[in-house]
Short mmCIF file of C-alpha atoms in Angstrom, two decimals:
data_model
loop_
_atom_site.label_atom_id
_atom_site.label_comp_id
_atom_site.label_asym_id
_atom_site.label_seq_id
_atom_site.Cartn_x
_atom_site.Cartn_y
_atom_site.Cartn_z
CA MET A 1 118.84 31.74 91.21
CA VAL A 2 119.92 28.09 90.80
CA ALA A 3 117.25 26.48 89.21
CA VAL A 4 116.00 29.52 87.40
CA VAL A 5 119.28 28.91 85.32
CA PHE A 6 119.27 25.41 84.89
CA PHE A 7 115.57 25.00 84.02
CA ARG A 8 114.76 28.33 82.14
CA GLU A 9 115.00 27.89 78.76
CA TRP A 10 113.24 24.21 79.28
CA GLN A 11 110.37 25.97 81.03
CA ASP A 12 110.10 28.59 78.16
CA ARG A 13 109.98 26.39 75.57
CA VAL A 14 107.26 26.31 72.92
CA PRO A 15 105.19 23.33 71.50
CA GLY A 16 107.71 21.41 69.21
CA GLU A 17 110.65 22.97 70.17
CA SER A 18 113.64 20.63 71.02
CA ARG A 19 116.86 21.00 72.61
CA SER A 20 119.58 22.78 70.68
CA LEU A 21 122.85 20.96 70.57
CA ALA A 22 124.28 23.97 68.81
CA ARG A 23 123.38 26.25 71.47
CA ALA A 24 125.05 23.96 73.96
CA ARG A 25 128.26 23.95 71.94
CA ASP A 26 128.23 27.71 71.72
CA LEU A 27 127.87 28.02 75.43
CA ALA A 28 130.62 25.51 76.07
CA ASN A 29 132.95 27.43 73.72
CA GLU A 30 132.02 30.51 75.57
CA LEU A 31 132.97 29.09 78.92
CA GLY A 32 136.31 27.50 77.32
CA LEU A 33 135.20 23.99 78.08
CA LEU A 34 135.71 22.50 74.56
CA ASP A 35 139.39 22.23 75.01
CA VAL A 36 139.22 20.77 78.69
CA ASP A 37 141.94 17.98 78.21
CA LEU A 38 140.94 15.39 81.17
CA PRO A 39 140.84 11.57 80.92
CA LEU A 40 136.99 11.29 80.36
CA ILE A 41 134.55 8.08 80.61
CA VAL A 42 130.99 8.57 79.35
CA VAL A 43 128.31 6.40 80.37
CA VAL A 44 125.23 5.66 78.13
CA GLY A 45 122.58 3.23 78.27
CA SER A 46 118.84 2.85 79.03
CA LYS A 47 119.05 1.65 82.63
CA GLY A 48 121.76 1.60 85.31
CA LYS A 49 123.83 4.57 84.51
CA GLY A 50 124.22 6.31 87.73
CA THR A 51 125.17 2.58 89.16
CA CYS A 52 127.87 2.60 86.30
CA ALA A 53 129.32 6.12 86.81
CA THR A 54 129.76 5.64 90.38
CA TYR A 55 131.75 2.59 90.39
CA ALA A 56 133.46 3.88 87.65
CA SER A 57 134.25 7.01 89.57
CA ALA A 58 135.08 5.00 92.84
CA THR A 59 137.49 3.11 90.81
CA LEU A 60 139.36 6.19 89.56
CA ALA A 61 139.43 7.37 93.07
CA ALA A 62 140.96 4.19 94.29
CA ALA A 63 143.99 5.13 92.03
CA GLY A 64 144.37 8.41 93.72
CA LEU A 65 142.88 10.51 91.02
CA ARG A 66 140.42 13.64 91.74
CA VAL A 67 137.26 12.59 90.05
CA CYS A 68 134.43 14.83 89.01
CA THR A 69 131.25 12.90 88.50
CA VAL A 70 127.86 14.03 86.59
CA THR A 71 124.84 11.97 86.86
CA SER A 72 121.10 12.87 86.40
CA PRO A 73 118.74 13.26 88.12
CA GLY A 74 120.10 14.10 91.46
CA LEU A 75 119.25 11.47 94.20
CA ARG A 76 117.68 14.15 96.44
CA GLY A 77 118.23 17.29 94.59
CA ASP A 78 120.35 19.34 92.15
CA ARG A 79 123.38 19.51 94.33
CA ASP A 80 123.67 15.51 93.80
CA ARG A 81 124.08 15.78 89.86
CA ILE A 82 127.99 16.93 90.51
CA ARG A 83 130.27 15.42 92.79
CA LEU A 84 134.02 15.45 93.22
CA ASN A 85 135.15 12.34 94.64
CA GLY A 86 132.11 11.10 95.48
CA ARG A 87 130.58 14.09 97.53
CA SER A 88 127.82 16.48 96.48
CA VAL A 89 128.65 19.91 95.32
CA SER A 90 127.75 22.53 98.22
CA GLU A 91 124.90 24.74 97.70
CA SER A 92 127.27 27.55 97.40
CA GLU A 93 129.54 26.06 94.87
CA LEU A 94 126.37 24.86 92.73
CA ALA A 95 125.43 28.60 92.86
CA SER A 96 128.50 30.08 91.74
CA LEU A 97 128.28 27.43 88.71
CA ALA A 98 125.12 29.00 87.99
CA GLU A 99 126.21 32.32 88.12
CA ARG A 100 129.11 31.71 85.70
CA LEU A 101 126.64 29.90 83.34
CA ASP A 102 124.11 32.69 83.65
CA LYS A 103 126.65 35.09 82.44
CA ALA A 104 127.84 33.15 79.54
CA ILE A 105 124.28 32.69 78.38
CA GLY A 106 123.80 36.13 78.50
CA VAL A 107 126.41 36.63 75.90
CA LEU A 108 124.98 34.17 73.41
CA PRO A 109 122.61 35.00 70.55
CA PRO A 110 118.94 34.69 71.22
CA ARG A 111 118.04 31.18 70.74
CA SER A 112 116.47 30.20 67.40
CA ASP A 113 116.93 26.82 66.87
CA GLY A 114 115.87 25.04 70.29
CA TYR A 115 116.65 25.62 73.93
CA LEU A 116 119.52 24.86 76.57
CA ALA A 117 118.47 21.48 77.90
CA PRO A 118 118.81 21.25 81.96
CA THR A 119 120.69 18.06 81.96
CA GLY A 120 122.83 19.35 79.26
CA LEU A 121 123.50 22.61 81.50
CA PHE A 122 124.28 20.26 84.40
CA THR A 123 127.00 18.61 82.26
CA LEU A 124 128.37 21.67 81.42
CA ALA A 125 128.51 22.80 84.87
CA GLY A 126 130.23 19.64 85.92
CA VAL A 127 133.17 20.30 83.51
CA LEU A 128 133.09 23.58 84.60
CA HIS A 129 133.58 22.16 87.91
CA ALA A 130 136.14 19.74 87.25
CA ARG A 131 138.32 22.43 85.65
CA THR A 132 137.77 24.90 88.53
CA GLU A 133 138.77 22.30 91.08
CA GLY A 134 141.54 20.90 89.10
CA ALA A 135 140.24 17.28 88.98
CA ASP A 136 142.19 14.63 87.34
CA ALA A 137 139.43 12.70 85.48
CA LEU A 138 135.70 13.18 84.79
CA VAL A 139 132.84 10.73 84.44
CA LEU A 140 129.93 11.88 82.61
CA GLU A 141 126.34 10.11 82.35
CA ALA A 142 124.49 10.95 79.23
CA GLY A 143 120.88 11.93 79.66
CA MET A 144 118.42 10.33 77.66
CA GLY A 145 120.41 9.98 74.41
CA GLY A 146 124.08 9.65 73.07
CA ARG A 147 124.65 11.81 69.87
CA GLY A 148 122.14 14.51 70.75
CA ASP A 149 123.32 14.81 74.20
CA GLU A 150 125.64 17.29 75.40
CA VAL A 151 128.14 14.73 76.60
CA SER A 152 128.54 14.17 72.86
CA LEU A 153 130.39 17.63 72.87
CA PHE A 154 133.53 16.06 74.53
CA SER A 155 135.72 12.93 73.36
CA PRO A 156 135.93 10.39 75.86
CA ALA A 157 139.01 7.86 76.37
CA THR A 158 136.30 5.34 77.36
CA VAL A 159 132.90 4.67 76.93
CA ALA A 160 130.60 2.79 79.14
CA ILE A 161 127.37 1.32 77.75
CA THR A 162 125.07 -0.27 80.16
CA PRO A 163 121.79 -2.43 78.75
CA ILE A 164 119.99 -1.00 75.94
CA PHE A 165 116.28 -1.81 75.26
CA GLY A 166 113.06 0.08 74.16
CA GLU A 167 113.16 2.66 76.51
CA HIS A 168 112.21 5.74 74.51
CA LEU A 169 111.16 4.28 71.70
CA GLY A 170 109.84 6.95 69.08
CA LYS A 171 111.99 9.67 70.43
CA LEU A 172 115.61 8.10 69.83
CA GLY A 173 114.57 5.44 67.58
CA ASP A 174 111.90 3.18 66.58
CA THR A 175 113.62 -0.10 67.40
CA PRO A 176 116.35 -1.00 70.33
CA ALA A 177 118.91 -1.07 67.60
CA GLU A 178 118.22 2.21 66.14
CA ILE A 179 118.34 3.61 69.81
CA ALA A 180 121.73 1.84 70.04
CA THR A 181 123.18 3.58 67.11
CA GLU A 182 121.83 6.75 68.67
CA LYS A 183 123.56 6.28 72.01
CA SER A 184 126.73 5.02 70.34
CA GLY A 185 127.12 8.61 68.62
CA VAL A 186 129.31 9.10 71.77
CA ILE A 187 132.06 7.05 70.51
CA LYS A 188 134.52 9.28 69.13
CA PRO A 189 137.89 8.60 66.76
CA SER A 190 140.08 9.36 70.14
CA THR A 191 138.17 6.63 72.05
CA ARG A 192 140.27 3.87 73.32
CA ALA A 193 138.16 1.12 74.66
CA VAL A 194 134.29 0.64 74.94
CA VAL A 195 132.89 -1.64 77.58
CA SER A 196 129.36 -2.82 77.43
CA ALA A 197 127.14 -4.83 79.43
CA ALA A 198 125.55 -7.95 77.88
CA GLN A 199 122.87 -6.85 75.04
CA THR A 200 120.38 -8.41 72.84
CA PRO A 201 122.06 -9.63 69.40
CA ASP A 202 120.22 -6.72 67.55
CA VAL A 203 121.46 -4.22 69.79
CA ALA A 204 125.28 -5.66 69.83
CA GLU A 205 125.10 -5.76 66.10
CA ALA A 206 124.22 -1.97 66.22
CA LEU A 207 127.14 -1.06 68.37
CA ASP A 208 129.56 -3.39 66.69
CA ARG A 209 128.96 -1.23 63.61
CA ALA A 210 129.84 1.74 65.69
CA TYR A 211 132.86 0.61 67.16
CA ASP A 212 135.39 -2.67 66.59
CA GLY A 213 136.38 -4.24 69.80
CA ILE A 214 133.93 -3.63 72.08
CA GLU A 215 134.36 -5.66 75.41
CA TYR A 216 130.72 -7.29 76.35
CA ALA A 217 129.85 -8.46 79.96
CA PRO A 218 133.45 -7.85 81.13
CA SER A 219 134.79 -9.78 84.15
CA THR A 220 136.83 -7.80 86.59
CA GLY A 221 137.27 -10.77 89.15
CA LEU A 222 135.58 -8.65 91.72
CA GLY A 223 133.99 -10.50 94.51
CA ASP A 224 130.32 -10.44 95.04
CA ASP A 225 130.64 -8.74 98.24
CA LEU A 226 132.18 -5.62 96.20
CA LEU A 227 129.33 -4.98 93.93
CA PRO A 228 125.87 -4.34 94.51
CA ALA A 229 123.36 -6.89 94.69
CA GLY A 230 120.58 -7.45 91.99
CA LEU A 231 120.36 -6.14 88.36
CA GLY A 232 122.85 -3.47 89.66
CA ARG A 233 125.88 -5.75 89.86
CA ALA A 234 126.48 -5.91 86.00
CA ASN A 235 126.49 -2.38 85.44
CA ALA A 236 128.61 -1.96 88.44
CA GLU A 237 131.14 -4.01 86.72
CA VAL A 238 130.96 -2.32 83.37
CA GLY A 239 131.83 0.95 85.65
CA CYS A 240 134.75 -0.75 87.10
CA ALA A 241 135.90 -2.20 83.56
CA ALA A 242 135.79 0.85 82.20
CA ALA A 243 137.88 2.76 84.70
CA LEU A 244 140.15 -0.20 84.56
CA ALA A 245 140.48 0.26 80.79
CA LEU A 246 141.43 3.96 81.19
CA LEU A 247 144.00 3.44 84.07
CA GLY A 248 145.60 0.49 82.51
CA GLU A 249 146.27 -1.21 86.03
CA ARG A 250 144.41 -2.35 89.09
CA PRO A 251 144.44 0.11 91.93
CA ALA A 252 145.89 -1.43 95.04
CA ALA A 253 142.98 0.68 97.05
CA LEU A 254 140.26 -0.49 94.67
CA GLU A 255 138.83 -3.35 97.01
CA ALA A 256 138.71 -0.95 99.96
CA MET A 257 137.42 1.69 97.84
CA LEU A 258 134.54 -0.58 96.50
CA ARG A 259 133.62 -1.42 100.02
CA THR A 260 132.46 1.95 100.84
CA VAL A 261 130.29 2.82 97.89
CA ARG A 262 126.81 3.31 98.58
CA LEU A 263 123.88 3.68 96.30
CA PRO A 264 120.90 5.49 97.58
CA GLY A 265 117.77 4.48 95.76
CA ARG A 266 119.49 1.11 94.32
CA LEU A 267 118.24 -1.80 96.49
CA SER A 268 119.19 0.54 99.51
CA TRP A 269 117.91 -0.27 103.12
CA HIS A 270 116.63 2.70 105.16
CA ARG A 271 115.36 2.80 108.75
CA ILE A 272 112.85 5.50 110.03
CA PRO A 273 110.87 5.62 113.03
CA GLY A 274 108.71 2.55 113.32
CA ALA A 275 109.70 0.73 110.14
CA GLN A 276 112.36 -0.36 107.49
CA VAL A 277 112.30 0.74 103.88
CA LEU A 278 113.91 -0.92 100.63
CA ALA A 279 114.05 1.61 98.11
CA ASP A 280 114.69 0.87 94.34
CA CYS A 281 114.37 2.31 91.29
CA ALA A 282 112.48 -0.58 89.59
CA ILE A 283 110.97 0.33 86.32
CA ASN A 284 109.70 -2.81 85.08
CA ARG A 285 108.86 -6.67 85.95
CA ALA A 286 112.28 -7.83 86.36
CA GLY A 287 113.24 -5.12 88.34
CA VAL A 288 110.29 -5.51 90.79
CA ALA A 289 110.78 -9.09 91.10
CA VAL A 290 114.45 -8.62 91.98
CA ALA A 291 113.30 -6.15 94.59
CA LEU A 292 110.62 -7.93 96.24
CA GLU A 293 112.71 -11.20 96.16
CA THR A 294 115.59 -9.39 97.85
CA ALA A 295 113.30 -7.59 100.56
CA ARG A 296 111.91 -11.25 101.60
CA GLU A 297 114.91 -12.48 102.05
CA ARG A 298 116.05 -10.05 104.51
CA TRP A 299 112.69 -9.72 106.21
CA GLY A 300 110.78 -13.13 105.48
CA GLY A 301 107.87 -10.88 104.23
CA ILE A 302 106.64 -7.09 102.99
CA ASP A 303 103.96 -5.51 104.57
CA HIS A 304 103.41 -2.66 102.01
CA ALA A 305 104.46 -1.64 98.94
CA PHE A 306 104.60 2.18 97.47
CA VAL A 307 104.76 1.97 93.70
CA CYS A 308 105.08 5.12 91.20
CA LEU A 309 105.17 3.93 87.54
CA PRO A 310 103.66 6.19 84.79
CA ASP A 311 101.96 4.80 81.88
CA HIS A 312 104.80 4.46 79.52
CA LYS A 313 106.61 1.92 82.07
CA ASP A 314 105.82 -1.71 82.79
CA LEU A 315 103.23 -1.41 85.22
CA ASP A 316 101.38 -4.50 84.00
CA GLY A 317 104.63 -6.59 84.56
CA ALA A 318 104.53 -4.81 88.32
CA ILE A 319 101.08 -5.50 88.90
CA ALA A 320 101.72 -9.19 88.08
CA GLU A 321 104.75 -9.59 90.33
CA LEU A 322 103.31 -7.43 93.30
CA GLY A 323 100.26 -9.96 93.41
CA ASP A 324 97.90 -9.44 96.31
CA LEU A 325 100.62 -7.12 98.24
CA PRO A 326 99.24 -4.28 99.70
CA VAL A 327 99.90 -1.38 97.43
CA THR A 328 99.79 2.34 97.62
CA PHE A 329 100.22 3.97 93.83
CA VAL A 330 101.83 7.44 93.94
CA ARG A 331 101.54 9.91 91.20
CA LEU A 332 104.24 12.39 90.57
CA PRO A 333 103.39 16.18 89.43
CA PHE A 334 104.76 16.37 86.05
CA GLU A 335 102.50 17.26 83.28
CA ARG A 336 104.67 15.18 81.01
CA LEU A 337 103.77 11.99 82.85
CA SER A 338 100.38 10.12 82.33
CA PHE A 339 99.01 8.12 85.34
CA GLU A 340 95.83 6.75 83.50
CA HIS A 341 96.59 3.10 83.54
CA PRO A 342 93.85 0.68 85.21
CA LEU A 343 94.99 -0.08 88.74
CA PRO A 344 93.95 -3.02 90.71
CA PRO A 345 90.85 -1.97 92.67
CA ALA A 346 92.33 -2.84 96.27
CA TRP A 347 95.38 -0.30 95.60
CA LYS A 348 95.28 2.92 97.32
CA VAL A 349 96.12 6.05 95.73
CA LEU A 350 97.86 9.14 96.73
CA ASP A 351 100.34 12.04 95.48
CA ALA A 352 104.03 12.35 96.01
CA VAL A 353 103.61 15.30 97.98
CA ASP A 354 101.89 13.51 100.60
CA LEU A 355 104.49 11.21 101.23
CA THR A 356 105.77 11.39 105.07
CA PRO A 357 107.51 9.32 107.38
CA GLY A 358 104.91 8.80 109.45
CA LEU A 359 102.59 7.64 106.49
CA ILE A 360 105.21 5.15 105.16
CA ALA A 361 105.77 3.65 108.63
CA GLY A 362 101.94 3.49 109.18
CA GLN A 363 101.77 0.79 106.62
CA GLY A 364 103.74 -1.66 108.79
CA ARG A 365 107.22 -2.46 109.56
CA HIS A 366 108.46 -3.77 106.39
CA VAL A 367 107.65 -1.40 103.45
CA VAL A 368 109.50 -1.60 99.97
CA ALA A 369 109.41 1.68 97.58
CA LEU A 370 109.67 0.72 93.89
CA GLY A 371 109.46 2.91 90.66
CA THR A 372 110.98 5.85 88.83
CA VAL A 373 114.04 7.81 89.71
CA TYR A 374 112.09 10.73 90.44
CA PHE A 375 109.55 8.86 92.83
CA ILE A 376 112.58 7.21 94.61
CA SER A 377 114.07 10.75 95.25
CA ALA A 378 110.87 11.84 96.74
CA VAL A 379 110.90 8.91 98.96
CA LEU A 380 114.81 9.53 99.88
CA ASN A 381 113.80 13.06 100.63
CA ALA A 382 110.59 12.02 102.85
CA ILE A 383 112.76 9.90 104.84
CA ASN A 384 115.81 12.33 105.19
CA ALA A 385 118.15 9.64 103.54
CA ASP A 386 121.86 10.70 103.68
CA THR A 387 123.01 11.39 99.90
CA GLU A 388 125.96 13.52 100.69
CA ARG A 389 128.44 10.83 99.77
CA LEU A 390 128.41 7.84 97.46
CA PHE A 391 132.13 6.51 98.31
CA VAL A 392 134.51 7.46 100.77
CA LEU A 393 138.27 7.87 100.36
#
C-alpha cells in the first residue's frame, strides 16, 4: 500500500511526461497543507543536502523545538525520509500518511499535465506528519530542483544552500549558474535569511540576483569535534547557521546535541563479523579522495573497495584515485541508470542484490564502500546498519 501510493503515478508515467507541480499544489490544498504556519527551513543544492538538513534539525531540537525533517532518499528505506526529532516514522505512521494521501489523490481530477513525483509526495507527507504531530518547526530537503520542486509550494523563513555544480546539467539548466537560478526559486518574499556554502563566482552571481544579502561560508564558531569530517563539514555548518538564523540565538544545549549526531553513509564506520566498513556517498574524485584518506588514517591501509558510480558520475576521477586498490564495481537495478563506462580490467563486477555481509567481509578486514546514495543505502541494508535515529534529545 505505502509504495503503491508514493510511486504509482511515477511508475505509470508515459514517455515525455514530467512531474506536475500544479497537481501537487492541488493535492496540498486538498490536504489543507498550504496554510501550515510553521517556521520552515528549505535546503537546496547539488550535494550534501541531507547532512545540512540533519544539522539544521539538530540545532532546532537543541532549542527545545519538536522538529519534523524530510530528506530524500531514505538511508535504508522510505521510513527514513520523514523524521520527528531525528527519529524515523514507524511503519504504521507511514502507512497512515500514505492512506491519507491516497484518499486525497482520489478526489483530484484525472491527471492531464503530469504526474505526482515520489519525492514530492514524501514532502507533502512530511508536512502532513508535522501538522498531525504538532511539530514546532519543519526542515525540508528539496529533491533534484528548486523552483520546480514541491518544496517551492511553501514559504521558508530560512533557505540553506549547499554547493551547486554541474549535477543534472541539461535537466535543471545548461550551466551551473542556470542550475543555481532554478534552485534559488525556493526563496520567497517572506524569506528572512539565506545561508550558503562557498560557491564558484558564476553560481554566487546567480544566487545574488535572487536574494540580496546571502551569507556565504558561514562561521558558527563550532569546533571540529562538533561537525563531521571531510567534505560534509561545510554543509553541516550551513545547516547549523540556517537554524541559528531562524532561532535568533544560540541554544544552550547546542554542543551537547551536536555531539549525538550520526550520519550513516557519510564517512560512517560500521563493524560486521570479520570486517570494518567505511561507507560514504562519494560521487566524484574529490569525495573519493577524502574517503580513501580518511580510511587510511584510521586503518593504515585498505583491503578492498566496493564502488558504484553510473556513467553520469565522475567514474574517471574515482578510477584515478583508487589506483591499484582491489575494487568490486557494483551495478544498481535501475533502468534510468547506465553502467556502460569501461572499467579497469582488474575490477570485479557484481549486482547490488548480491551484496551480503559475508561477501563484503570476504574481501578483507578493512573495506570501503563508495558511490551513489542508492548504493550506500543497499550497503547499509546489507550490513543492517542502525539508521533509526540521527540525533538524540
